[in-house]
Short mmCIF file of C-alpha atoms and ligand atoms in Angstrom, two decimals:
data_model
loop_
_atom_site.label_atom_id
_atom_site.label_comp_id
_atom_site.label_asym_id
_atom_site.label_seq_id
_atom_site.Cartn_x
_atom_site.Cartn_y
_atom_site.Cartn_z
CA MET A 1289 -55.81 16.66 -228.20
CA LYS A 1290 -54.21 15.18 -225.21
CA SER A 1291 -52.86 11.29 -224.81
CA LYS A 1292 -53.86 10.20 -221.98
CA LYS A 1293 -52.61 6.71 -220.15
CA ILE A 1294 -54.02 5.40 -216.93
CA SER A 1295 -51.28 2.25 -214.87
CA ILE A 1296 -52.85 -0.20 -212.74
CA ASP A 1297 -50.92 -1.55 -209.66
CA TYR A 1298 -50.54 -5.53 -209.12
CA THR A 1299 -47.87 -8.13 -207.42
CA GLU A 1300 -46.54 -10.77 -208.69
CA PHE A 1301 -45.89 -14.46 -205.76
CA ASN A 1302 -43.68 -16.46 -207.34
CA ASP A 1303 -44.84 -18.93 -204.97
CA ILE A 1304 -47.73 -19.43 -202.60
CA ASN A 1305 -45.97 -19.49 -199.54
CA GLU A 1306 -45.37 -16.15 -199.94
CA LEU A 1307 -48.73 -15.10 -199.53
CA GLU A 1308 -49.66 -13.20 -196.40
CA GLU A 1309 -52.35 -15.94 -194.14
CA ASP A 1310 -54.96 -15.87 -195.37
CA ALA A 1311 -54.51 -15.33 -198.84
CA LYS A 1312 -52.79 -18.82 -198.60
CA MET A 1313 -55.53 -20.49 -196.53
CA LEU A 1314 -58.35 -19.16 -199.37
CA LEU A 1315 -56.20 -20.38 -202.36
CA ASN A 1316 -55.71 -23.35 -200.65
CA VAL A 1317 -59.46 -23.45 -200.37
CA ALA A 1318 -59.82 -22.71 -204.36
CA ARG A 1319 -57.37 -25.31 -204.94
CA LYS A 1320 -59.11 -28.01 -203.02
CA TYR A 1321 -62.19 -27.73 -205.17
CA LEU A 1322 -60.86 -27.50 -208.60
CA ASN A 1323 -62.56 -31.16 -208.92
CA HIS A 1324 -65.70 -29.52 -208.28
CA ALA A 1325 -66.21 -27.60 -211.15
CA TYR A 1326 -69.04 -29.76 -214.32
CA ALA A 1327 -66.55 -29.14 -217.04
CA PRO A 1328 -67.42 -31.62 -219.07
CA TYR A 1329 -67.71 -29.56 -222.19
CA SER A 1330 -63.75 -27.18 -222.35
CA LYS A 1331 -62.52 -29.48 -219.58
CA PHE A 1332 -61.67 -26.11 -218.11
CA LYS A 1333 -61.48 -26.72 -214.59
CA VAL A 1334 -61.82 -22.81 -212.49
CA ALA A 1335 -63.00 -22.35 -208.30
CA ALA A 1336 -63.38 -19.04 -207.07
CA ALA A 1337 -63.53 -18.89 -203.14
CA ILE A 1338 -65.03 -15.81 -201.50
CA LEU A 1339 -64.19 -14.94 -198.46
CA LEU A 1340 -66.76 -12.94 -196.50
CA GLU A 1341 -66.49 -10.17 -194.13
CA ASN A 1342 -68.12 -11.81 -191.69
CA ASN A 1343 -64.56 -14.63 -191.62
CA GLU A 1344 -66.97 -17.36 -194.21
CA ILE A 1345 -65.78 -18.79 -196.89
CA VAL A 1346 -67.59 -19.21 -199.90
CA MET A 1347 -66.60 -21.51 -202.95
CA GLY A 1348 -68.19 -21.30 -206.57
CA THR A 1349 -66.46 -23.45 -209.58
CA ASN A 1350 -67.57 -23.67 -213.03
CA GLN A 1351 -70.82 -24.65 -214.44
CA GLU A 1352 -70.53 -25.48 -218.15
CA ASN A 1353 -74.15 -27.55 -220.24
CA ALA A 1354 -74.60 -28.72 -222.96
CA ALA A 1355 -76.49 -25.28 -224.26
CA TYR A 1356 -72.91 -23.96 -223.95
CA PRO A 1357 -74.73 -20.04 -222.75
CA SER A 1358 -76.19 -21.59 -220.16
CA GLY A 1359 -73.38 -22.06 -218.12
CA LEU A 1360 -71.66 -20.26 -215.72
CA CYS A 1361 -67.97 -18.97 -214.44
CA ALA A 1362 -66.98 -19.54 -211.52
CA GLU A 1363 -66.54 -16.35 -210.22
CA ARG A 1364 -69.97 -15.71 -210.81
CA VAL A 1365 -71.26 -18.67 -209.05
CA ALA A 1366 -69.22 -17.90 -205.92
CA MET A 1367 -70.17 -14.17 -206.01
CA PHE A 1368 -73.88 -14.73 -206.46
CA TYR A 1369 -74.12 -17.78 -204.04
CA ALA A 1370 -72.75 -15.09 -201.16
CA SER A 1371 -74.95 -12.66 -201.64
CA SER A 1372 -78.21 -14.87 -201.66
CA GLN A 1373 -76.81 -16.70 -198.28
CA TYR A 1374 -74.95 -13.15 -196.70
CA PRO A 1375 -77.24 -10.14 -198.00
CA LYS A 1376 -74.71 -7.22 -198.13
CA VAL A 1377 -72.41 -9.05 -196.17
CA PRO A 1378 -69.14 -7.52 -197.72
CA PHE A 1379 -66.24 -10.16 -199.89
CA LYS A 1380 -62.79 -9.61 -198.43
CA ALA A 1381 -60.68 -11.85 -200.47
CA ILE A 1382 -61.30 -13.16 -203.82
CA ALA A 1383 -59.29 -16.41 -205.02
CA ILE A 1384 -59.49 -17.65 -208.42
CA THR A 1385 -57.89 -21.14 -209.87
CA ALA A 1386 -57.54 -23.09 -212.30
CA ASN A 1387 -56.62 -25.84 -213.70
CA ASN A 1388 -57.01 -27.61 -217.69
CA VAL A 1389 -56.69 -30.72 -218.97
CA SER A 1390 -52.73 -31.98 -218.64
CA ASP A 1391 -53.89 -31.12 -215.03
CA THR A 1392 -50.94 -28.06 -214.59
CA LEU A 1393 -52.36 -24.88 -215.59
CA LYS A 1394 -48.14 -22.76 -214.24
CA HIS A 1395 -50.09 -19.75 -214.71
CA PRO A 1396 -52.05 -17.21 -213.28
CA ILE A 1397 -55.54 -16.76 -215.33
CA PHE A 1398 -57.80 -13.63 -215.14
CA PRO A 1399 -60.99 -13.50 -214.37
CA CYS A 1400 -63.90 -12.98 -217.22
CA GLY A 1401 -65.26 -9.67 -218.54
CA SER A 1402 -69.58 -10.15 -217.17
CA CYS A 1403 -67.26 -11.75 -213.64
CA ARG A 1404 -64.68 -8.20 -213.57
CA GLN A 1405 -68.49 -6.25 -214.13
CA VAL A 1406 -69.95 -8.25 -210.90
CA MET A 1407 -67.10 -7.84 -209.27
CA LEU A 1408 -67.24 -4.10 -209.23
CA GLU A 1409 -70.75 -4.20 -208.31
CA TYR A 1410 -70.40 -5.78 -204.80
CA GLU A 1411 -67.10 -3.81 -204.28
CA THR A 1412 -69.04 -0.75 -205.57
CA LEU A 1413 -72.04 -1.56 -203.16
CA GLN A 1414 -69.89 -2.49 -200.07
CA ASN A 1415 -67.11 0.48 -201.39
CA LYS A 1416 -64.51 -1.42 -199.96
CA LYS A 1417 -61.54 -2.83 -202.39
CA ILE A 1418 -61.82 -6.85 -202.85
CA GLN A 1419 -58.80 -8.17 -203.05
CA PHE A 1420 -58.23 -10.77 -205.64
CA ILE A 1421 -56.16 -13.96 -206.28
CA LEU A 1422 -55.97 -15.09 -209.31
CA SER A 1423 -53.51 -18.31 -209.98
CA GLY A 1424 -53.67 -21.43 -211.86
CA SER A 1425 -53.10 -24.61 -210.32
CA GLU A 1426 -49.09 -24.14 -209.47
CA GLY A 1427 -46.29 -21.56 -209.81
CA LYS A 1428 -46.83 -17.27 -209.90
CA ILE A 1429 -49.86 -15.79 -208.21
CA ILE A 1430 -50.68 -12.12 -208.66
CA VAL A 1431 -52.33 -10.50 -206.14
CA ILE A 1432 -54.63 -7.48 -207.37
CA ASN A 1433 -56.99 -5.23 -204.78
CA GLY A 1434 -59.47 -3.25 -205.61
CA ILE A 1435 -61.24 -3.68 -209.36
CA ASP A 1436 -60.59 -0.43 -210.92
CA ASN A 1437 -57.77 -2.45 -211.27
CA LEU A 1438 -58.57 -4.91 -213.51
CA LEU A 1439 -61.75 -3.04 -214.79
CA PRO A 1440 -59.71 0.91 -215.45
CA PHE A 1441 -63.09 1.97 -217.48
CA SER A 1442 -66.35 0.67 -216.27
CA PHE A 1443 -69.60 1.14 -216.05
CA ASP A 1444 -71.74 1.40 -212.64
CA ALA A 1445 -74.76 2.27 -211.44
CA GLU A 1446 -73.38 6.44 -211.73
CA SER A 1447 -72.89 5.66 -214.85
CA LEU A 1448 -77.51 5.52 -215.20
CA ASN A 1449 -77.62 9.33 -212.83
N1 LIG B 1209 -64.60 -19.47 -216.23
C1 LIG B 1209 -64.95 -19.39 -215.14
O1 LIG B 1209 -64.63 -20.36 -213.77
N2 LIG B 1209 -63.66 -18.02 -215.11
C2 LIG B 1209 -63.35 -17.78 -215.59
O2 LIG B 1209 -62.48 -16.60 -215.49
C3 LIG B 1209 -62.73 -17.75 -217.26
C4 LIG B 1209 -63.20 -18.73 -217.61
C5 LIG B 1209 -65.01 -21.54 -217.21
C6 LIG B 1209 -65.74 -21.05 -217.93
C7 LIG B 1209 -66.31 -21.77 -218.89
O3 LIG B 1209 -66.38 -23.08 -218.12
C8 LIG B 1209 -65.32 -22.61 -219.04
O4 LIG B 1209 -64.11 -21.66 -217.42
C9 LIG B 1209 -64.16 -22.19 -219.87
O5 LIG B 1209 -63.85 -20.81 -221.31
#
């Protein structure tokens, strides 16, 4: 028997102005689109902006449905759109932001398990780490490089062999 530990790396920023230029720009774009979310049921709006290797930016917001499970998270809307519009173009960074009913979410949100799984798929395909910029509608921002820091024990195509 052996106890083991996995450590994850992340960087915390107190303010958007502390971010490097690309990350700041991407997060600002995501925040601009928060109101495009269709979230009449949860009233929790999420926006994701992806910066692609070709410097295009692709957006997604959460899209809910009266049949709840038929809705989709902002991150997957953005990733599936990016991969459909620009197949195989690597993702450099994804900025994620959210807002609640009170219109001020001061802490970062983290992508759900299903979105992390999809992030893993694309990161594995491109063989290059994605930068994740996670925030609320204001306040502290967390930057994470590489999906292993979000999904340490994972199941990918290799696992099928
Ligand atoms: N949601 C996202 O869009 N992304 C996340 O990372 C977490 C949750 C959405 C799904 C649903 O529309 C609402 O937020 C409340 O769960």
